[in-house]
Tab-separated table of C-alpha atoms and ligand atoms in Angstrom:
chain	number	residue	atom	x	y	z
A	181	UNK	CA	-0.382	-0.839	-75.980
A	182	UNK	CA	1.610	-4.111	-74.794
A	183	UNK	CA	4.739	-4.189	-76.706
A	184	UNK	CA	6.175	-8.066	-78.410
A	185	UNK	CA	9.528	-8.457	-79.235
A	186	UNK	CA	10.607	-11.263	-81.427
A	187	UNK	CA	13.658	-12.834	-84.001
A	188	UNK	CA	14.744	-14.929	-86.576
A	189	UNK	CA	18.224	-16.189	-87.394
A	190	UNK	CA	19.370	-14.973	-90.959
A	191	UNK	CA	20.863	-18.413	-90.956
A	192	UNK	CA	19.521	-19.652	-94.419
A	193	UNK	CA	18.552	-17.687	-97.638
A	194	UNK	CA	15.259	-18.459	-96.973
A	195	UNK	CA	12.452	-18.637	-94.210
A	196	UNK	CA	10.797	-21.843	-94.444
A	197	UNK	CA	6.858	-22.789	-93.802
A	198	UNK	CA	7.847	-24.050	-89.803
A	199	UNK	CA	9.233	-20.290	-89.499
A	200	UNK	CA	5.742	-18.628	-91.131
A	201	UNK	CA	3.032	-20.636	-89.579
A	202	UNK	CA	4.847	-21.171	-86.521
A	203	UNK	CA	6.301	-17.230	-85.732
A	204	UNK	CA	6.248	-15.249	-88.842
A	205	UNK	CA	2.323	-14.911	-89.199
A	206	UNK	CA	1.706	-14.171	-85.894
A	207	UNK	CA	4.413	-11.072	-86.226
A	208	UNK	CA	2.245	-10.063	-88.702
A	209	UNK	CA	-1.036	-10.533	-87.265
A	210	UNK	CA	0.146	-8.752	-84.399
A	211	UNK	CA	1.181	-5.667	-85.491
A	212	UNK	CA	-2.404	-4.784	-84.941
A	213	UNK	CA	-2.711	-3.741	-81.212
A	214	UNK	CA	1.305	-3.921	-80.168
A	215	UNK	CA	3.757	-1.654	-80.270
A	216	UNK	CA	6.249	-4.088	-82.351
A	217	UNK	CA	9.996	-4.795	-82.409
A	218	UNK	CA	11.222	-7.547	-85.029
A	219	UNK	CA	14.850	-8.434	-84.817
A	220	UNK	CA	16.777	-10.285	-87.559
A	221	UNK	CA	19.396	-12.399	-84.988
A	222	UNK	CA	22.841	-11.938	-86.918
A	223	UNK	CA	24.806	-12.508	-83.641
A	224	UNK	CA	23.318	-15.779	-83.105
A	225	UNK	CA	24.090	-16.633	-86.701
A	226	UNK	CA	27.812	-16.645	-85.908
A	227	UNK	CA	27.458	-19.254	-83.213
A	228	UNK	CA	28.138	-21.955	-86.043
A	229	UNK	CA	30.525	-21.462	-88.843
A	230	UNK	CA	29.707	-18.903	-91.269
A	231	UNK	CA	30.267	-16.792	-94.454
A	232	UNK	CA	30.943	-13.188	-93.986
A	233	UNK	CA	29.636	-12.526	-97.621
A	234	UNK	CA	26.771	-14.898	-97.130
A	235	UNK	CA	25.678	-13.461	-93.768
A	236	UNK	CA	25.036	-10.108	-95.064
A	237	UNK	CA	23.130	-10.806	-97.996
A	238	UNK	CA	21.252	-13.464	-96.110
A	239	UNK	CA	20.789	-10.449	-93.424
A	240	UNK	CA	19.338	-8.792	-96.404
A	241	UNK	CA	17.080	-11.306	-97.551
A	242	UNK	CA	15.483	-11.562	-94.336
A	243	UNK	CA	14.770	-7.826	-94.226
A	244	UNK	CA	13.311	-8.052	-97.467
A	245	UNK	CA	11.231	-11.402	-96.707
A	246	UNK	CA	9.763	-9.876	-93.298
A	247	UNK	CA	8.635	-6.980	-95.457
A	248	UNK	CA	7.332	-8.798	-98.225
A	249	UNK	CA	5.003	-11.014	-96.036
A	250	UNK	CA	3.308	-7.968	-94.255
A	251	UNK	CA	5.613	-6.255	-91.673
A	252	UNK	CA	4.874	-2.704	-92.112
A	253	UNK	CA	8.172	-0.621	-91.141
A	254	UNK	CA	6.060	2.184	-90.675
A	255	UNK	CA	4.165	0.701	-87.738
A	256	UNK	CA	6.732	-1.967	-86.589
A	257	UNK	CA	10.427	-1.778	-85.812
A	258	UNK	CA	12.694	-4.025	-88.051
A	259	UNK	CA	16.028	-4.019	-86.955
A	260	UNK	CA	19.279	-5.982	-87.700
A	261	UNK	CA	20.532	-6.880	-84.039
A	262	UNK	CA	24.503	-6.429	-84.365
A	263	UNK	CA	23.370	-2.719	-84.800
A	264	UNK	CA	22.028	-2.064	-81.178
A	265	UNK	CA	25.446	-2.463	-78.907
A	266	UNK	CA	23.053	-3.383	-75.965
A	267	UNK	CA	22.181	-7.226	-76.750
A	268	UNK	CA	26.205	-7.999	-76.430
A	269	UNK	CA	26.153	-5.799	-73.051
A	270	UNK	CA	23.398	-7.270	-71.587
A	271	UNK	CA	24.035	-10.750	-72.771
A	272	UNK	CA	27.352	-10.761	-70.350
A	273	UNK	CA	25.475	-9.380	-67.719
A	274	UNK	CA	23.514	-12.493	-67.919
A	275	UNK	CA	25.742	-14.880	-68.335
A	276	UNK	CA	27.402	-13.232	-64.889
A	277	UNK	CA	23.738	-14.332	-63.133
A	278	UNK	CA	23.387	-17.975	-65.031
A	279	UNK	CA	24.637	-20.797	-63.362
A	280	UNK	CA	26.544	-23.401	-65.507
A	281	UNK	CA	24.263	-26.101	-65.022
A	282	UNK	CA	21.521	-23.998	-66.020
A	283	UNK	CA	22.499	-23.630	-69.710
A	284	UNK	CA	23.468	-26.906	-69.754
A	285	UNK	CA	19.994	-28.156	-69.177
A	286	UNK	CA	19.293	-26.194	-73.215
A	287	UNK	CA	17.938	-29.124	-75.012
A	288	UNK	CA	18.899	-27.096	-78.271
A	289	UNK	CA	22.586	-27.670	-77.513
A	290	UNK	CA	22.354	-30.978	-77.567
A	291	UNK	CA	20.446	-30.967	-80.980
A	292	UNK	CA	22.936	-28.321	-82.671
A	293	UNK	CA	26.353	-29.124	-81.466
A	294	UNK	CA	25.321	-32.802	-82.443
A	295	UNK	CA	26.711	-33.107	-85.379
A	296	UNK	CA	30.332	-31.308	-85.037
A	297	UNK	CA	30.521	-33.052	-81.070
A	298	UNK	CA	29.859	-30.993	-78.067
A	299	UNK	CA	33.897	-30.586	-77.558
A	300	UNK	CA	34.018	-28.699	-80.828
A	301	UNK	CA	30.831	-26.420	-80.438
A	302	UNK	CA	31.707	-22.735	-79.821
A	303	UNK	CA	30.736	-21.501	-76.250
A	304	UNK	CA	28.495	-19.026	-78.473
A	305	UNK	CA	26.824	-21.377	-79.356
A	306	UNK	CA	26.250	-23.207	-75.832
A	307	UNK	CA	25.099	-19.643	-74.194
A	308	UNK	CA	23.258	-18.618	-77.307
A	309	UNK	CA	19.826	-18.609	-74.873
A	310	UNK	CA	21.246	-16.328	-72.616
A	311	UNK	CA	21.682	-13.852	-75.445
A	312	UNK	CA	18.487	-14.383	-76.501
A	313	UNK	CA	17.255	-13.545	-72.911
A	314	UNK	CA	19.095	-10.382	-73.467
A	315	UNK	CA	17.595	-9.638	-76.940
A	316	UNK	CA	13.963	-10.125	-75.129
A	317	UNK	CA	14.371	-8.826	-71.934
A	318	UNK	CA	16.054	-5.469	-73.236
A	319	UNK	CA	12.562	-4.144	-74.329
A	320	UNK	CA	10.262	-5.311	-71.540
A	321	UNK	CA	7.678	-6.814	-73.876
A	322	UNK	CA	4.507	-8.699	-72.680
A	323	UNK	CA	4.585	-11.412	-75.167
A	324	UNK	CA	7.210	-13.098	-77.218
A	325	UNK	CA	5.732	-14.599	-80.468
A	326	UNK	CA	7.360	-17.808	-80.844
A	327	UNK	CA	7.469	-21.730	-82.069
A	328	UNK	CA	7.368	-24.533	-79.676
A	329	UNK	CA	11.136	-24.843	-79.920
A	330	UNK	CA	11.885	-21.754	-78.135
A	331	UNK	CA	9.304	-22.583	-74.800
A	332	UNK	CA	12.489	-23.679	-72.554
A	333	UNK	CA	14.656	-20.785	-73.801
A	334	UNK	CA	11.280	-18.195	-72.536
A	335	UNK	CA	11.242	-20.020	-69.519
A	336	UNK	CA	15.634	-20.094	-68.848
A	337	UNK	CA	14.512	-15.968	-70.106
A	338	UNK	CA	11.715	-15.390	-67.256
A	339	UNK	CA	14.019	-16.917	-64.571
A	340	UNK	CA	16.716	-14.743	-65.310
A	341	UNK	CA	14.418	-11.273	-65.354
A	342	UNK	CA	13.173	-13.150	-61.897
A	343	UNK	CA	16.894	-13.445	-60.774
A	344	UNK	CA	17.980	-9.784	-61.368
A	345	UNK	CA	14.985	-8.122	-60.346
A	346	UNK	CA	15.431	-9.889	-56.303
A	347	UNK	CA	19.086	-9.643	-56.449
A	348	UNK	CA	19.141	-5.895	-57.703
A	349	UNK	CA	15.852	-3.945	-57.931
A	350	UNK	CA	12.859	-4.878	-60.176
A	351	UNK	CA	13.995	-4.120	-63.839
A	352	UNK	CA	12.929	-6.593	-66.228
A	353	UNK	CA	8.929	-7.816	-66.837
A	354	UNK	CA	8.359	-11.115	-67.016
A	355	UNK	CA	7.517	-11.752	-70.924
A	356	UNK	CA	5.159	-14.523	-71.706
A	357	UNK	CA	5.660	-16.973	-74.891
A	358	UNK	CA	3.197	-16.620	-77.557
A	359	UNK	CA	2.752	-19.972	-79.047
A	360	UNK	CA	-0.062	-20.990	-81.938
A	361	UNK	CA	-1.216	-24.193	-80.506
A	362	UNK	CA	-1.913	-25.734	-84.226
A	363	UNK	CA	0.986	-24.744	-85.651
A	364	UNK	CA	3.693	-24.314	-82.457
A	365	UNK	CA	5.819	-27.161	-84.709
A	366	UNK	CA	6.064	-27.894	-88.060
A	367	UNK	CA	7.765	-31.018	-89.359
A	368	UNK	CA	10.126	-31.666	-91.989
A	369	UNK	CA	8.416	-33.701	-94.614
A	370	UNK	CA	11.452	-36.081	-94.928
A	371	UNK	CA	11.560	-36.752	-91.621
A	372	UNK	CA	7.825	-36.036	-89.980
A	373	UNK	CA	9.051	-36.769	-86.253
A	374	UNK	CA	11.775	-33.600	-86.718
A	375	UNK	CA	11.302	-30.181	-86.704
A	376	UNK	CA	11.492	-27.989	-89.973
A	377	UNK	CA	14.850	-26.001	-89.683
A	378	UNK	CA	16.947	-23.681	-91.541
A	379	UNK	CA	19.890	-25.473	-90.537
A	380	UNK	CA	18.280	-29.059	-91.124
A	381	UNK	CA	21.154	-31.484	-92.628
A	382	UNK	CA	18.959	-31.698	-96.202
A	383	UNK	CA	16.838	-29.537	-97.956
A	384	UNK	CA	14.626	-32.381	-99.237
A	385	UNK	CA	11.703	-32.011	-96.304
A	386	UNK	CA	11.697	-28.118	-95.981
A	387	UNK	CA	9.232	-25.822	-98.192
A	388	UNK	CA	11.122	-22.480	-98.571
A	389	UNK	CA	9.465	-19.678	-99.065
A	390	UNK	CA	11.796	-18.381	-101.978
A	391	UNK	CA	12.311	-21.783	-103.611
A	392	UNK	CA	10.965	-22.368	-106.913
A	393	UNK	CA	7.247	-23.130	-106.493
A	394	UNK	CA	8.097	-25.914	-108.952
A	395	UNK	CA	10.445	-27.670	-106.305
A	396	UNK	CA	7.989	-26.895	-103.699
A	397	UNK	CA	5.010	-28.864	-105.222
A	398	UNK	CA	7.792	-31.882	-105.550
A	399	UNK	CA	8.414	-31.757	-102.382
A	400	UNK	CA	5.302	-32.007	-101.000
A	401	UNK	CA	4.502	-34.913	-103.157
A	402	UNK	CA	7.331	-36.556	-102.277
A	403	UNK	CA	6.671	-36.343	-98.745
A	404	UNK	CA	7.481	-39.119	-96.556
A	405	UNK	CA	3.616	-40.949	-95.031
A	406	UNK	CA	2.930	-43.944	-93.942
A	407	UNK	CA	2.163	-47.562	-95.441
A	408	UNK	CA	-1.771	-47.040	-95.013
A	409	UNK	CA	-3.897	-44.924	-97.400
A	410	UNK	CA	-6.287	-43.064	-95.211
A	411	UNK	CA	-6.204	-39.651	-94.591
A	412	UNK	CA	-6.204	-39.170	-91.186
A	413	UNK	CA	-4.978	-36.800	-88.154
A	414	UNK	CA	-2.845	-38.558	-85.864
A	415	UNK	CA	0.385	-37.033	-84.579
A	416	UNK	CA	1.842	-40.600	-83.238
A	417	UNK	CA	0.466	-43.071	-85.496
A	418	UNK	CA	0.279	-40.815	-88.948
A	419	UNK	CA	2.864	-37.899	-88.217
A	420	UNK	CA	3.924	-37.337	-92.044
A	421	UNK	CA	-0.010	-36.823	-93.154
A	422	UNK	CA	-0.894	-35.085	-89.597
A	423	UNK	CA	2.038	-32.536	-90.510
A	424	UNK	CA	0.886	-32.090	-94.225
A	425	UNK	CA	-2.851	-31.274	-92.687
A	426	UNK	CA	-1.312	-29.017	-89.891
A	427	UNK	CA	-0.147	-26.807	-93.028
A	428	UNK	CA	-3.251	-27.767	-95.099
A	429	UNK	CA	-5.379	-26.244	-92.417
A	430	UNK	CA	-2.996	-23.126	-91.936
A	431	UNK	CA	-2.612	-21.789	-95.318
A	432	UNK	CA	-6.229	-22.183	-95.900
A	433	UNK	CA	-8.482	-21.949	-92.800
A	434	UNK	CA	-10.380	-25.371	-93.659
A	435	UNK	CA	-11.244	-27.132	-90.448
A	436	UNK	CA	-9.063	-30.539	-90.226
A	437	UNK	CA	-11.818	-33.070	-89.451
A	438	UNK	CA	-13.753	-31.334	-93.093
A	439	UNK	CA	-10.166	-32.285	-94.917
A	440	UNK	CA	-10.169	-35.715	-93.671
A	441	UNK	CA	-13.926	-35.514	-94.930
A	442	UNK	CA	-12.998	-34.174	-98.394
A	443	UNK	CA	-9.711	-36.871	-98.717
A	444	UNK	CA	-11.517	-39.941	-97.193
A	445	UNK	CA	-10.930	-43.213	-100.018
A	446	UNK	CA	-8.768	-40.685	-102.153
A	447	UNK	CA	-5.705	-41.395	-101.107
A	448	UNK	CA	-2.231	-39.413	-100.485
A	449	UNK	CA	-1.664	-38.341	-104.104
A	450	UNK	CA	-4.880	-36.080	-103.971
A	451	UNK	CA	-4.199	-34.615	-101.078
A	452	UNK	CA	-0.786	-34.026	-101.594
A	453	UNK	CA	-0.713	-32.486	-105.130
A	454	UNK	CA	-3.986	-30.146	-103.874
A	455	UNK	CA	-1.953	-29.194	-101.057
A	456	UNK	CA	1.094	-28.460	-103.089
A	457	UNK	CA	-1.281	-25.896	-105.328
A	458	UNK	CA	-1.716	-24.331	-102.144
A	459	UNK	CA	1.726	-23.799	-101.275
A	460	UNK	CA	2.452	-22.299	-104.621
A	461	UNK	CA	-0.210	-19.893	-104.683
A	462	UNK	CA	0.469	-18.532	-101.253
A	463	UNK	CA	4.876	-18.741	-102.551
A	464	UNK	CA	4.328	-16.966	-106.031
A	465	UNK	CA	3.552	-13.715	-105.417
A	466	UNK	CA	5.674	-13.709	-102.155
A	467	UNK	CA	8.721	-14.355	-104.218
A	468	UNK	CA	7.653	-11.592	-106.543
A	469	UNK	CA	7.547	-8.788	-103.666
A	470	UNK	CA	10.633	-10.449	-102.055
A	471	UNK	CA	12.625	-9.979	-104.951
A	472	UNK	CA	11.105	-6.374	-106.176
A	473	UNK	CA	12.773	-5.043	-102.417
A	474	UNK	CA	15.685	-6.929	-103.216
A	475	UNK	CA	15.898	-4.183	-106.114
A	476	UNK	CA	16.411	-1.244	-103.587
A	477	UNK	CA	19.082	-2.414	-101.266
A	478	UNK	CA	19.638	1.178	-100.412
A	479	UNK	CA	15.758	1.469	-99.236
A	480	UNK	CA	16.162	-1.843	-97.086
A	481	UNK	CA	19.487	-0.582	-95.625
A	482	UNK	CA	17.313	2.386	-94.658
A	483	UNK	CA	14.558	1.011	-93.280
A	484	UNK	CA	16.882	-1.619	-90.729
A	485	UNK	CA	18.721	1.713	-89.995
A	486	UNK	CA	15.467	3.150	-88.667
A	487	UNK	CA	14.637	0.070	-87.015
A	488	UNK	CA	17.940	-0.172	-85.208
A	489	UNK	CA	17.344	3.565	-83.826
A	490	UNK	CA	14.145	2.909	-82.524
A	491	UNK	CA	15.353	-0.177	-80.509
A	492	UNK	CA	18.239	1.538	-79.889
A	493	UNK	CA	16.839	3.937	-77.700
A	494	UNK	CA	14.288	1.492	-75.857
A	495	UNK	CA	17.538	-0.694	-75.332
A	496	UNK	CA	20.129	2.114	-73.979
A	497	UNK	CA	17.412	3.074	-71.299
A	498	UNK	CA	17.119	0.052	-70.286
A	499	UNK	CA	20.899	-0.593	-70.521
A	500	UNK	CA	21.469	2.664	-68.602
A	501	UNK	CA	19.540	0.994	-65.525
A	502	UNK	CA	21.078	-2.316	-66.045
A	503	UNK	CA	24.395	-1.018	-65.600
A	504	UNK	CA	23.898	1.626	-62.711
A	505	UNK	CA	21.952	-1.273	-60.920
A	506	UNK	CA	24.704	-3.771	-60.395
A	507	UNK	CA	27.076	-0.803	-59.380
A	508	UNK	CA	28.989	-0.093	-62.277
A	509	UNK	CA	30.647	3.431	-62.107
A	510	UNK	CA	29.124	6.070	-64.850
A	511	UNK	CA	31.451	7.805	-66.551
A	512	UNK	CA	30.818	11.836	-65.421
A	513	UNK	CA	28.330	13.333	-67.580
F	286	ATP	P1	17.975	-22.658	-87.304
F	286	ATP	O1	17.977	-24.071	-87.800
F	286	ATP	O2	19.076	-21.814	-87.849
F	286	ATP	O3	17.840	-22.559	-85.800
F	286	ATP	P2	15.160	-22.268	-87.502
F	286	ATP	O4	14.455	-22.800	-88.679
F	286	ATP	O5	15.045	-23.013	-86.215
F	286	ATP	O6	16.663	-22.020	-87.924
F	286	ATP	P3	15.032	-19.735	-86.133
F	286	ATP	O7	15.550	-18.505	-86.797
F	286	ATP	O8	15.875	-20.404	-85.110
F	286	ATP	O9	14.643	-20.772	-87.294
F	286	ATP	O10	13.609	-19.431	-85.495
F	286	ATP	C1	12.750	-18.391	-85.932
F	286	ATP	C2	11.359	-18.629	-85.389
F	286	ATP	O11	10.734	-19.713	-86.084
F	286	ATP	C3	11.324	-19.021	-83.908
F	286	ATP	O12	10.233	-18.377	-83.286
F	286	ATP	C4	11.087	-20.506	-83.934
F	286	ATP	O13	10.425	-20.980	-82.765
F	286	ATP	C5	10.211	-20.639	-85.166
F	286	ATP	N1	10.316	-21.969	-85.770
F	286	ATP	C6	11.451	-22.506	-86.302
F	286	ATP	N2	11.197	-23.720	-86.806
F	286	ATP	C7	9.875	-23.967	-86.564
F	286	ATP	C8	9.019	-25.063	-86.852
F	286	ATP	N3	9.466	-26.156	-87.471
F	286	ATP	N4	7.714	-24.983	-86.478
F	286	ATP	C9	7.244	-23.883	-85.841
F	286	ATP	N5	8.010	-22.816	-85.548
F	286	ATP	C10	9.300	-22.845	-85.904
F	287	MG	MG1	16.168	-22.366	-84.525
């Protein structure tokens, strides 16, 4: 069975819709037929300024959330990526074959350090891709399930696996990016021409999964549109309404062109407070699971701990060959 190998940064206390319809679902769809590794990215949560108190609950709460939407530890590997040593061994091997110019061409950089000034972004933060190439490449999967966001860092990914397979021996595959066309980027609802992020500067355009439904439906009906009053799918001239049918259509399989059908001389309102029932109905009874596996800490702790073995031992073999590849000594066994 091909294997997939994919993560998410515990870098909020909760997922939002742009993480579910974009990566999340498809984790879960494709459990079915792969042979599964899900990795919650702590180490790439400490490339910006962070809580140590925070971090580990938060660490938590994504354990609990990928469970709670349908990853089945049984079949799939959850693990916690501090606990598998290889992703920071690996990572510097990279960084050893990535030229400087190379990371610099990141677009993500420029989006994330924006705020603080490049000058004052950590170097973490600048490589980050290159330990994400590490993360991937350590398990040799055939597909990566992914947003759109994360296309150039696949790409930066298969070049490297390219790179150290010629200059060494052939080591890595070459993973392909699995990206839902409909829903490879979700917008923030403030701000319909920006992506939906965790790390977004307010919370007033993201739908988290774990807010209260309550603040959810107000969000979506305080969406940001347009000045017109006709439901209609058009990414340049309509992007709030496009993005608040993207998720329409997600959540509940109706075709678009049948909601622009069912909305046409109703308005926004209708649309908006139908969609926001929606939302709630899907959020409710996640929140409820979320928080009954936020009850057994111990069993979650257990479950990333059996996670983190499993990788473990796909990422030490490959480790093993890494290192013995570009002529480091083994110790005597
Ligand atoms: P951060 O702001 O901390 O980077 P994030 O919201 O971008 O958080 P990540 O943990 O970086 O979330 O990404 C997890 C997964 O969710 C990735 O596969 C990413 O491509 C996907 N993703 C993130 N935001 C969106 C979005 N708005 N639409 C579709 N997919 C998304
Ligand atoms: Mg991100």
């Amino acid at each position: 069975v091909p294997r997939i190998l994919s993560g998410i940064q515990p870098t909020a206390d909760s997922f939002h819709f742009g993480n579910y319809l974009g990566a999340l679902r498809q984790w879960v769809d494709l459990q079915d037929g792969h042979d599964a590794f899900y990795m919650i990215a702590d180490m790439h949560a400490i490339t910006v300024a962070q809580d140590p108190k925070v971090l580990r609950e938060r660490t938590l709460l994504s354990a609990a959330q990928l469970i709670a939407m349908g990853i089945d530890p049984a079949r799939s590997a959850i693990f916690v990526q501090s606990q598998v040593p290889a992703h920071a061994q690996l990572a510097w091997v990279l960084n050893c074959l990535t030229a400087f110019g190379e990371a610099r061409r990141m677009t993500q950089f420029k989006d994330k350090s924006a705020k603080e000034g490049e000058g004052a972004a950590s170097v973490g933060l600048f490589t980050y891709p290159i330990l994400q190439a590490a993360d991937i490449l350590l398990y040799r999967p055939a597909y990566v399930p992914v947003g759109e966001d994360q296309r150039q860092h696949l790409e930066l990914t298969r070049d490297l696996a390219q790179r150290f397979n010629s200059r060494y021996k052939k080591t890595f595959k070459l993973p392909e990016p699995h990206i839902l066309k409909e829903t490879a980027k979700i917008f923030d609802l403030q701000n319909p021409t920006a992506k939906m992020s965790k790390s977004a500067p307010s919370p007033a355009g993201i739908i988290e999964l774990l807010d209260d439904p309550k603040v959810s439906a107000k969000k979506i009906r305080s969406a940001v549109t347009d000045s017109e009053a006709e439901v209609r799918f058009d990414v340049e001239a309509k992007p709030g309404v496009s993005n608040l049918l993207t998720i329409y259509n997600a959540l509940t399989g109706r075709p678009i062109a049948e909601l622009e059908q069912a909305y046409a001389g109703r308005g926004y309102g209708d649309l908006k407070g139908d969609l926001a029932e929606v939302v709630v109905d899907f959020v409710t009874p996640f929140r409820t699971r979320t928080r009954q596996l936020l009850d057994d800490r111990a069993e979650l702790q257990r479950v990333l701990s059996d996670g983190a073995e499993r990788a473990g031992a796909v990422a030490a073999r490959t480790m093993e060959q890494v290192y013995d590849r570009i002529g480091f000594l083994g110790r005597d066994a």
